Short mmCIF file of C-alpha atoms in Angstrom, two decimals:
data_model
loop_
_atom_site.label_atom_id
_atom_site.label_comp_id
_atom_site.label_asym_id
_atom_site.label_seq_id
_atom_site.Cartn_x
_atom_site.Cartn_y
_atom_site.Cartn_z
CA MET Y 92 -137.79 -123.43 32.43
CA ARG Y 93 -138.04 -121.57 29.20
CA LEU Y 94 -141.73 -120.99 29.64
CA ARG Y 95 -141.19 -119.14 32.91
CA GLN Y 96 -138.42 -117.15 31.34
CA ARG Y 97 -140.73 -115.96 28.55
CA CYS Y 98 -143.37 -115.03 31.04
CA GLU Y 99 -140.93 -113.08 33.19
CA GLN Y 100 -139.67 -111.17 30.18
CA PHE Y 101 -143.19 -110.23 29.16
CA ASN Y 102 -144.22 -109.28 32.76
CA ALA Y 103 -141.12 -107.07 33.09
CA LEU Y 104 -142.31 -104.99 30.13
CA HIS Y 105 -145.95 -105.03 31.35
CA SER Y 106 -144.82 -103.81 34.79
CA LEU Y 107 -142.77 -101.04 33.25
CA ILE Y 108 -145.64 -99.41 31.31
CA SER Y 109 -148.07 -100.10 34.15
CA ALA Y 110 -145.79 -98.38 36.64
CA GLN Y 111 -145.78 -95.30 34.32
CA GLY Y 112 -149.59 -95.28 34.27
CA ILE Y 113 -149.68 -95.69 30.48
CA ASN Y 114 -150.88 -99.28 29.99
CA PRO Y 115 -153.94 -98.86 27.74
CA TYR Y 116 -155.00 -102.49 27.44
CA PHE Y 117 -157.76 -104.37 29.22
CA ARG Y 118 -159.38 -101.29 30.72
CA PRO Y 119 -162.77 -102.46 31.93
CA ILE Y 120 -165.67 -100.65 30.35
CA ALA Y 121 -168.44 -100.10 32.89
CA LYS Y 122 -171.14 -98.82 30.61
CA THR Y 123 -171.52 -98.25 26.84
CA TRP Y 124 -173.81 -96.25 24.69
CA GLY Y 125 -172.01 -97.18 21.43
CA THR Y 126 -170.39 -93.89 20.53
CA GLU Y 127 -169.60 -93.21 24.21
CA VAL Y 128 -168.40 -95.38 27.03
CA GLU Y 129 -167.80 -95.10 30.78
CA VAL Y 130 -164.41 -96.20 32.18
CA ALA Y 131 -163.44 -95.79 35.85
CA GLY Y 132 -166.28 -93.24 36.30
CA GLN Y 133 -165.23 -91.20 33.23
CA ARG Y 134 -167.38 -90.81 30.14
CA LEU Y 135 -165.37 -90.85 26.95
CA VAL Y 136 -166.13 -90.57 23.20
CA MET Y 137 -165.39 -94.02 21.69
CA ILE Y 138 -163.28 -93.88 18.51
CA GLY Y 139 -161.75 -97.33 18.77
CA SER Y 140 -164.68 -99.58 18.01
CA ASN Y 141 -165.34 -101.74 14.94
CA ASP Y 142 -169.08 -101.28 15.32
CA TYR Y 143 -168.94 -99.26 12.07
CA LEU Y 144 -172.75 -98.99 11.61
CA GLY Y 145 -173.53 -98.48 15.27
CA LEU Y 146 -176.02 -101.39 15.16
CA SER Y 147 -174.93 -102.94 18.44
CA HIS Y 148 -177.04 -100.41 20.25
CA ASP Y 149 -179.92 -100.25 17.78
CA SER Y 150 -183.11 -101.08 19.67
CA ARG Y 151 -184.35 -103.36 16.94
CA VAL Y 152 -181.18 -105.44 17.14
CA MET Y 153 -181.24 -105.64 20.92
CA ASP Y 154 -184.90 -106.50 21.12
CA ALA Y 155 -184.62 -109.26 18.54
CA SER Y 156 -181.59 -110.69 20.34
CA ALA Y 157 -183.29 -110.59 23.69
CA LYS Y 158 -186.38 -112.38 22.34
CA ALA Y 159 -184.25 -115.08 20.81
CA VAL Y 160 -182.87 -115.89 24.26
CA TYR Y 161 -186.40 -116.70 25.52
CA GLN Y 162 -187.22 -118.82 22.47
CA TRP Y 163 -183.92 -120.64 22.06
CA GLY Y 164 -182.11 -120.29 25.43
CA THR Y 165 -178.74 -118.73 26.28
CA GLY Y 166 -176.49 -121.34 24.66
CA PRO Y 167 -176.65 -124.04 21.99
CA GLY Y 168 -175.60 -126.93 24.16
CA GLY Y 169 -173.14 -128.38 21.67
CA SER Y 170 -171.33 -127.99 18.36
CA ARG Y 171 -173.16 -127.62 15.15
CA PHE Y 172 -171.89 -131.02 14.15
CA LEU Y 173 -173.87 -132.50 17.03
CA SER Y 174 -176.77 -131.00 19.00
CA GLY Y 175 -176.10 -127.29 18.53
CA ASN Y 176 -177.22 -126.98 14.83
CA MET Y 177 -180.35 -124.73 14.63
CA VAL Y 178 -182.63 -123.68 11.85
CA LEU Y 179 -181.43 -120.08 12.49
CA HIS Y 180 -177.92 -121.09 11.46
CA HIS Y 181 -179.09 -122.31 8.13
CA HIS Y 182 -181.32 -119.30 7.56
CA LEU Y 183 -178.42 -116.97 8.33
CA GLU Y 184 -176.18 -118.87 5.88
CA GLU Y 185 -178.75 -118.46 3.14
CA ARG Y 186 -179.13 -114.73 3.86
CA LEU Y 187 -175.35 -114.11 3.96
CA ALA Y 188 -174.74 -115.83 0.69
CA GLU Y 189 -177.49 -113.89 -1.03
CA PHE Y 190 -176.31 -110.62 0.51
CA ILE Y 191 -172.68 -110.83 -0.62
CA GLY Y 192 -173.45 -112.47 -4.00
CA LYS Y 193 -172.42 -116.11 -3.45
CA ARG Y 194 -174.52 -119.32 -3.56
CA PHE Y 195 -173.53 -120.90 -0.28
CA ALA Y 196 -172.09 -120.04 3.18
CA VAL Y 197 -170.97 -121.77 6.35
CA VAL Y 198 -171.20 -119.99 9.71
CA HIS Y 199 -168.58 -120.42 12.50
CA VAL Y 200 -168.56 -119.22 16.00
CA THR Y 201 -165.82 -116.51 15.61
CA GLY Y 202 -163.98 -114.83 12.80
CA PHE Y 203 -160.64 -116.19 13.93
CA SER Y 204 -162.01 -119.69 14.02
CA THR Y 205 -163.42 -119.25 10.54
CA ASN Y 206 -160.06 -118.62 9.08
CA LEU Y 207 -158.43 -121.35 11.13
CA GLY Y 208 -161.08 -123.87 10.14
CA ALA Y 209 -161.46 -122.94 6.46
CA LEU Y 210 -157.77 -122.67 5.64
CA GLY Y 211 -157.07 -125.80 7.68
CA VAL Y 212 -159.46 -127.73 5.50
CA LEU Y 213 -158.81 -126.14 2.09
CA VAL Y 214 -155.00 -126.00 2.19
CA THR Y 215 -152.67 -129.12 2.26
CA PRO Y 216 -148.92 -129.47 2.93
CA ALA Y 217 -148.34 -129.77 -0.87
CA ASP Y 218 -149.82 -126.35 -1.51
CA THR Y 219 -148.37 -122.76 -1.58
CA VAL Y 220 -150.16 -119.96 0.19
CA LEU Y 221 -149.36 -116.40 -0.98
CA CYS Y 222 -150.29 -113.85 1.72
CA ASP Y 223 -150.17 -110.06 1.74
CA ARG Y 224 -147.59 -109.15 4.31
CA GLU Y 225 -150.17 -107.24 6.36
CA ASN Y 226 -152.79 -109.97 6.52
CA HIS Y 227 -154.47 -110.67 9.86
CA ALA Y 228 -152.79 -113.04 12.37
CA SER Y 229 -155.66 -115.49 12.00
CA ILE Y 230 -154.69 -116.09 8.36
CA PHE Y 231 -151.10 -116.71 9.20
CA GLU Y 232 -152.05 -118.97 12.02
CA GLY Y 233 -154.42 -120.93 9.77
CA VAL Y 234 -151.75 -121.39 7.14
CA LYS Y 235 -149.17 -122.42 9.71
CA ASN Y 236 -151.43 -125.18 10.90
CA THR Y 237 -151.54 -126.71 7.38
CA LYS Y 238 -147.73 -126.99 7.06
CA ALA Y 239 -148.11 -125.59 3.53
CA ARG Y 240 -145.43 -123.41 1.98
CA LEU Y 241 -146.12 -119.78 3.10
CA VAL Y 242 -144.91 -116.95 0.91
CA THR Y 243 -145.67 -113.26 1.37
CA PHE Y 244 -145.99 -110.58 -1.28
CA ALA Y 245 -145.53 -106.81 -0.87
CA HIS Y 246 -148.45 -105.11 0.71
CA ASN Y 247 -151.19 -104.29 -1.83
CA ASP Y 248 -148.82 -104.97 -4.66
CA ALA Y 249 -150.59 -107.06 -7.35
CA ALA Y 250 -147.58 -107.14 -9.66
CA HIS Y 251 -145.53 -108.71 -6.90
CA ALA Y 252 -148.34 -111.17 -6.23
CA MET Y 253 -148.33 -112.13 -9.94
CA LYS Y 254 -144.62 -112.88 -9.79
CA ARG Y 255 -145.06 -114.89 -6.63
CA VAL Y 256 -147.78 -116.97 -8.30
CA GLU Y 257 -145.60 -117.73 -11.28
CA ASP Y 258 -142.70 -118.63 -9.05
CA ALA Y 259 -144.89 -120.91 -6.94
CA LYS Y 260 -146.30 -122.74 -9.90
CA ALA Y 261 -142.80 -123.39 -11.24
CA LEU Y 262 -141.53 -124.56 -7.86
CA ARG Y 263 -144.49 -126.80 -6.94
CA PRO Y 264 -146.32 -127.68 -10.14
CA ASP Y 265 -148.42 -130.41 -8.44
CA GLY Y 266 -149.73 -128.32 -5.62
CA ASP Y 267 -152.49 -125.72 -5.44
CA VAL Y 268 -151.68 -121.98 -5.15
CA PHE Y 269 -153.77 -119.86 -2.77
CA LEU Y 270 -153.79 -116.06 -3.05
CA VAL Y 271 -154.96 -114.60 0.20
CA THR Y 272 -155.69 -111.02 1.06
CA GLU Y 273 -157.86 -108.79 3.22
CA GLY Y 274 -160.41 -106.47 1.66
CA VAL Y 275 -159.77 -103.73 4.22
CA PHE Y 276 -156.63 -104.01 6.45
CA SER Y 277 -157.46 -103.82 10.11
CA MET Y 278 -154.54 -101.59 11.21
CA SER Y 279 -153.93 -99.23 8.22
CA GLY Y 280 -157.54 -99.02 7.08
CA GLU Y 281 -156.27 -99.45 3.48
CA LEU Y 282 -158.55 -100.88 0.84
CA ALA Y 283 -156.91 -103.70 -1.12
CA PRO Y 284 -156.71 -103.11 -4.97
CA LEU Y 285 -158.95 -106.13 -5.50
CA ASP Y 286 -159.47 -105.27 -9.19
CA GLU Y 287 -155.76 -105.58 -9.76
CA ILE Y 288 -155.53 -108.80 -7.66
CA ALA Y 289 -158.41 -110.18 -9.63
CA ALA Y 290 -156.35 -109.69 -12.77
CA VAL Y 291 -153.89 -112.19 -11.26
CA LYS Y 292 -156.74 -114.68 -11.00
CA ASP Y 293 -157.68 -113.89 -14.65
CA ALA Y 294 -154.18 -114.65 -15.79
CA HIS Y 295 -154.03 -117.83 -13.65
CA PRO Y 296 -157.60 -119.21 -13.28
CA GLU Y 297 -156.39 -122.28 -11.37
CA VAL Y 298 -155.24 -120.03 -8.45
CA VAL Y 299 -157.59 -120.15 -5.46
CA PHE Y 300 -158.55 -116.58 -4.52
CA TYR Y 301 -159.36 -116.26 -0.82
CA LEU Y 302 -160.64 -112.91 0.55
CA ASP Y 303 -160.90 -112.00 4.23
CA ASP Y 304 -163.50 -109.22 4.19
CA ALA Y 305 -163.95 -108.77 7.97
CA HIS Y 306 -163.63 -105.00 7.77
CA GLY Y 307 -165.17 -104.57 4.34
CA LEU Y 308 -168.63 -106.15 5.06
CA GLY Y 309 -171.12 -103.40 5.84
CA VAL Y 310 -168.59 -100.66 4.85
CA PHE Y 311 -167.92 -100.97 1.15
CA GLY Y 312 -169.96 -102.20 -1.84
CA ARG Y 313 -173.52 -101.55 -2.78
CA GLY Y 314 -175.46 -101.25 0.53
CA GLY Y 315 -172.50 -102.61 2.41
CA ARG Y 316 -172.10 -105.84 0.49
CA GLY Y 317 -168.32 -105.85 0.79
CA SER Y 318 -165.04 -105.06 -0.87
CA ALA Y 319 -165.48 -107.57 -3.69
CA ASP Y 320 -168.81 -105.96 -4.60
CA HIS Y 321 -167.15 -102.53 -4.41
CA PHE Y 322 -164.81 -103.55 -7.23
CA ARG Y 323 -167.46 -105.74 -8.99
CA ILE Y 324 -165.27 -108.82 -8.79
CA THR Y 325 -167.34 -111.04 -6.54
CA ASP Y 326 -167.53 -113.73 -9.23
CA LYS Y 327 -163.78 -113.95 -9.39
CA VAL Y 328 -163.29 -114.60 -5.73
CA ASP Y 329 -163.40 -118.31 -4.82
CA PHE Y 330 -163.92 -117.81 -1.06
CA ILE Y 331 -165.15 -114.75 0.84
CA MET Y 332 -164.72 -114.79 4.63
CA GLY Y 333 -166.43 -112.26 6.89
CA THR Y 334 -167.14 -111.63 10.54
CA PHE Y 335 -170.07 -110.44 12.59
CA SER Y 336 -168.11 -108.61 15.21
CA LYS Y 337 -167.79 -105.38 13.17
CA SER Y 338 -170.68 -104.07 11.16
CA MET Y 339 -173.02 -106.94 12.08
CA ALA Y 340 -172.98 -106.02 15.79
CA SER Y 341 -172.56 -109.56 17.12
CA ILE Y 342 -169.80 -112.20 17.14
CA GLY Y 343 -169.07 -115.06 14.72
CA GLY Y 344 -167.84 -115.51 11.20
CA PHE Y 345 -168.59 -117.19 7.88
CA ILE Y 346 -167.02 -118.48 4.71
CA ALA Y 347 -168.97 -118.18 1.44
CA SER Y 348 -168.40 -119.70 -2.07
CA ASP Y 349 -170.25 -120.71 -5.21
CA ASP Y 350 -168.79 -124.15 -4.96
CA GLU Y 351 -171.28 -126.35 -3.03
CA ASP Y 352 -169.01 -129.38 -2.93
CA MET Y 353 -166.15 -127.50 -1.29
CA LEU Y 354 -168.38 -125.87 1.30
CA ARG Y 355 -170.02 -129.19 2.13
CA TYR Y 356 -166.58 -130.69 2.59
CA LEU Y 357 -165.61 -127.68 4.79
CA ARG Y 358 -168.77 -127.97 6.81
CA TYR Y 359 -167.97 -131.59 7.70
CA GLN Y 360 -164.22 -131.26 8.11
CA SER Y 361 -163.58 -127.87 9.73
CA ARG Y 362 -162.10 -128.69 13.17
CA THR Y 363 -163.01 -125.31 14.59
CA GLN Y 364 -166.59 -126.01 13.61
CA ILE Y 365 -166.68 -129.62 14.81
CA PHE Y 366 -165.01 -128.91 18.18
CA SER Y 367 -166.55 -125.56 19.11
CA ALA Y 368 -169.97 -124.89 20.46
CA ALA Y 369 -172.37 -123.34 17.90
CA LEU Y 370 -173.15 -119.64 17.67
CA PRO Y 371 -175.89 -118.84 20.21
CA ALA Y 372 -179.31 -117.96 18.99
CA ALA Y 373 -179.08 -114.42 20.36
CA ASN Y 374 -175.97 -113.68 18.31
CA THR Y 375 -177.36 -115.36 15.20
CA VAL Y 376 -180.64 -113.39 15.34
CA ALA Y 377 -178.66 -110.16 15.92
CA VAL Y 378 -176.91 -110.73 12.57
CA LEU Y 379 -180.11 -111.54 10.75
CA THR Y 380 -181.64 -108.31 12.09
CA CYS Y 381 -178.62 -106.35 11.02
CA LEU Y 382 -178.96 -107.68 7.51
CA ASP Y 383 -182.60 -106.74 7.51
CA ILE Y 384 -181.80 -103.14 8.64
CA LEU Y 385 -178.91 -102.78 6.19
CA THR Y 386 -181.06 -103.95 3.36
CA ARG Y 387 -183.79 -101.46 4.22
CA GLU Y 388 -181.42 -98.58 5.26
CA PRO Y 389 -178.46 -98.49 2.95
CA GLU Y 390 -178.12 -94.80 3.77
CA ARG Y 391 -176.33 -95.94 6.96
CA VAL Y 392 -173.33 -96.81 4.79
CA ASP Y 393 -173.51 -93.35 3.12
CA ARG Y 394 -173.52 -91.70 6.54
CA LEU Y 395 -170.54 -93.77 7.54
CA HIS Y 396 -168.60 -92.51 4.59
CA GLU Y 397 -169.60 -88.91 5.25
CA VAL Y 398 -168.15 -89.20 8.74
CA THR Y 399 -164.95 -90.80 7.63
CA VAL Y 400 -164.33 -88.41 4.76
CA ARG Y 401 -164.81 -85.45 7.15
CA MET Y 402 -162.48 -86.93 9.81
CA ARG Y 403 -159.83 -87.98 7.30
CA GLN Y 404 -159.64 -84.43 5.89
CA ALA Y 405 -159.66 -82.89 9.36
CA TYR Y 406 -156.76 -85.19 10.39
CA LYS Y 407 -154.86 -83.81 7.38
CA ASP Y 408 -155.71 -80.26 8.20
CA ILE Y 409 -154.31 -80.77 11.72
CA GLY Y 410 -151.19 -82.22 10.12
CA LEU Y 411 -151.47 -85.78 11.41
CA ARG Y 412 -149.82 -88.66 9.51
CA ILE Y 413 -152.59 -91.07 8.54
CA GLY Y 414 -151.23 -93.24 5.75
CA ALA Y 415 -153.41 -94.27 2.86
CA SER Y 416 -156.62 -95.18 4.69
CA SER Y 417 -159.80 -94.98 2.72
CA SER Y 418 -162.03 -96.69 5.31
CA PRO Y 419 -163.53 -95.80 8.70
CA ILE Y 420 -160.21 -97.00 10.22
CA ILE Y 421 -157.97 -93.95 10.22
CA PRO Y 422 -154.61 -94.67 11.99
CA ILE Y 423 -152.62 -91.82 13.52
CA ILE Y 424 -148.93 -92.69 13.03
CA ILE Y 425 -147.04 -91.76 16.20
CA GLY Y 426 -143.53 -93.28 15.92
CA SER Y 427 -142.11 -94.99 19.06
CA ASP Y 428 -144.05 -97.49 21.12
CA GLU Y 429 -143.60 -95.44 24.28
CA LYS Y 430 -144.87 -92.27 22.69
CA ALA Y 431 -147.93 -94.12 21.43
CA PHE Y 432 -148.68 -95.32 24.93
CA GLN Y 433 -148.28 -91.84 26.32
CA PHE Y 434 -150.43 -90.37 23.59
CA SER Y 435 -153.22 -92.89 24.22
CA GLN Y 436 -153.20 -92.11 27.92
CA ALA Y 437 -153.41 -88.36 27.19
CA LEU Y 438 -156.42 -89.04 24.95
CA PHE Y 439 -158.02 -91.03 27.75
CA GLU Y 440 -157.51 -88.25 30.29
CA ALA Y 441 -159.02 -85.79 27.82
CA GLY Y 442 -162.09 -87.90 27.30
CA VAL Y 443 -161.30 -89.92 24.13
CA PHE Y 444 -161.08 -93.68 23.94
CA ALA Y 445 -158.57 -94.96 21.39
CA LEU Y 446 -155.81 -97.54 21.77
CA PRO Y 447 -152.27 -97.90 20.35
CA ALA Y 448 -150.94 -100.62 18.04
CA VAL Y 449 -147.27 -101.35 18.40
CA TYR Y 450 -144.66 -103.76 16.88
CA PRO Y 451 -145.10 -106.45 15.67
CA ALA Y 452 -148.79 -105.56 14.86
CA VAL Y 453 -147.23 -102.66 12.86
CA PRO Y 454 -143.69 -102.18 11.51
CA ARG Y 455 -141.03 -101.20 14.05
CA GLY Y 456 -140.94 -97.43 14.71
CA GLN Y 457 -144.39 -97.02 13.19
CA ALA Y 458 -146.54 -97.32 16.32
CA LEU Y 459 -149.95 -95.84 15.83
CA ILE Y 460 -153.23 -94.90 17.50
CA ARG Y 461 -155.96 -96.81 15.74
CA THR Y 462 -159.04 -94.67 15.40
CA ALA Y 463 -162.26 -95.96 13.82
CA TYR Y 464 -165.56 -94.16 13.22
CA MET Y 465 -169.18 -95.11 13.25
CA SER Y 466 -172.18 -93.97 11.25
CA THR Y 467 -173.87 -93.02 14.52
CA HIS Y 468 -171.15 -90.57 15.67
CA GLN Y 469 -172.78 -87.14 16.21
CA ASP Y 470 -171.23 -84.01 14.88
CA ARG Y 471 -170.71 -82.65 18.41
CA GLN Y 472 -168.64 -85.82 19.28
CA LEU Y 473 -166.60 -85.43 16.14
CA ASP Y 474 -165.94 -81.75 16.99
CA PHE Y 475 -164.82 -82.69 20.46
CA VAL Y 476 -162.42 -85.39 19.18
CA LEU Y 477 -160.87 -82.98 16.67
CA GLU Y 478 -160.41 -80.37 19.32
CA VAL Y 479 -158.59 -82.87 21.64
CA LEU Y 480 -156.48 -84.21 18.76
CA GLU Y 481 -155.32 -80.78 17.62
CA LYS Y 482 -154.26 -79.85 21.13
CA LEU Y 483 -152.42 -83.13 21.78
CA ALA Y 484 -150.82 -83.21 18.29
CA LYS Y 485 -149.00 -79.95 19.06
CA GLU Y 486 -148.09 -81.08 22.58
CA PHE Y 487 -146.66 -84.44 21.46
CA ARG Y 488 -145.08 -83.03 18.23
CA ILE Y 489 -146.53 -85.71 15.97
CA ARG Y 490 -147.57 -83.48 13.05
CA GLU Y 491 -145.95 -83.64 9.68
CA CYS Y 492 -144.23 -80.33 10.40
CA ASP Y 493 -142.63 -81.78 13.54
CA LEU Y 494 -140.89 -84.69 11.70
CA GLU Y 495 -137.54 -83.05 11.28
CA ASP Y 496 -136.65 -83.94 14.93
CA GLU Y 497 -137.80 -87.55 14.71
CA PRO Y 498 -135.42 -90.53 14.26
CA THR Y 499 -135.70 -92.61 11.11
CA TYR Y 500 -136.02 -96.40 11.07
CA ALA Y 501 -134.74 -98.80 8.49
CA GLU Y 502 -136.74 -101.78 7.50
CA GLY Y 503 -136.00 -104.72 9.72
CA ASP Y 504 -136.95 -108.27 10.03
CA GLU Y 505 -140.61 -107.29 10.48
CA GLU Y 506 -141.00 -107.61 6.71
CA GLY Y 507 -141.77 -110.78 4.78
CA GLU Y 508 -141.94 -114.21 6.36
CA ALA Y 509 -140.28 -112.94 9.53
CA GLY Y 510 -143.13 -110.46 9.92
CA ALA Y 511 -145.61 -113.25 9.48
CA LYS Y 512 -144.01 -115.21 12.24
CA ALA Y 513 -143.88 -112.20 14.51
CA LYS Y 514 -147.61 -111.62 14.11
CA LEU Y 515 -148.25 -115.16 15.44
CA SER Y 516 -146.66 -114.15 18.74
CA TYR Y 517 -148.25 -110.73 19.12
CA LEU Y 518 -150.06 -110.47 22.49
#
């Protein structure tokens, strides 16, 4: 049976890293204070969370969420299409649309299901979807389900995207062309050049511009209004997708647009909306409260950038390879998968929680430790993290000055469409 063979191959690798004591995944967190967690009786500084504004442990958010349980119950009892639709959902959609600068929004129960449901409705088999090669797996999965023609363009390369658009229009003149990118890339932490990509839309107004801003909301833009706002191109983006599991301290996702007809169509046709239970009231109210706080306290975003600028420079001073990150996500490029697992375990033993990303989540031979910072990190915690990193960087020889002894890797089939397919099978 091929299924059993696949499982056995995976379990052999799992057993190998587990036997070495370096399996970093699915470690159960016993307690959390936001910037610190307890695992197996050990307290660690958390630098692997997407809770960029630290609002998941803000007493105002927790109190509002707890009160919502007593008013609305613990679960919705059905999908939004049926019995689970609440006034809260519509209120949240109005607030989200206003916050990011669009007229309408539709809330889904997770970010992944938002991309699956939205792309599944908007894209048809006759269309062509142009994706940045490093887009999130949920985007590739959503496109795959539509049976549309999927074409990738070089990462953050607007000129290559322009050429792909022109090729797609010539090859399929009767279909729509979708241009899909993230605002902030979840592994590299890089900010997409949305002003340059918007120029592609200017040159070809009929192209549908779809932006996944999961890691940009609450991080970039005026008061955290997102990557499109940061570049002042919100009006040029046809659809802005975002999630609540990062800066909004909850779970869920949304899709926003100025086109009421398209969003009404999406609301009634999205299969992940129709066949999933609605977002619980506690989660919905948590997001509403986060929006209230962010509107009143935009200095949280300023503090977040102070922390990340400091840590980015400190990483460089240590000699770590960090790529072109300009966000709170600062990856430490390690090299081999095995070394990344070992480095993550050493961090854990030293009191720092950060996990590795390996192929195919990243290119082969470019395994990394994904670190991410929060506006609520205290200076003493940051000092401790830097002390640990400097010690381990020397021990593991991962600094720029140590690279002479490292093997080099040529680009393999992880690029282009092959990379897109690989992402679909990751974990």
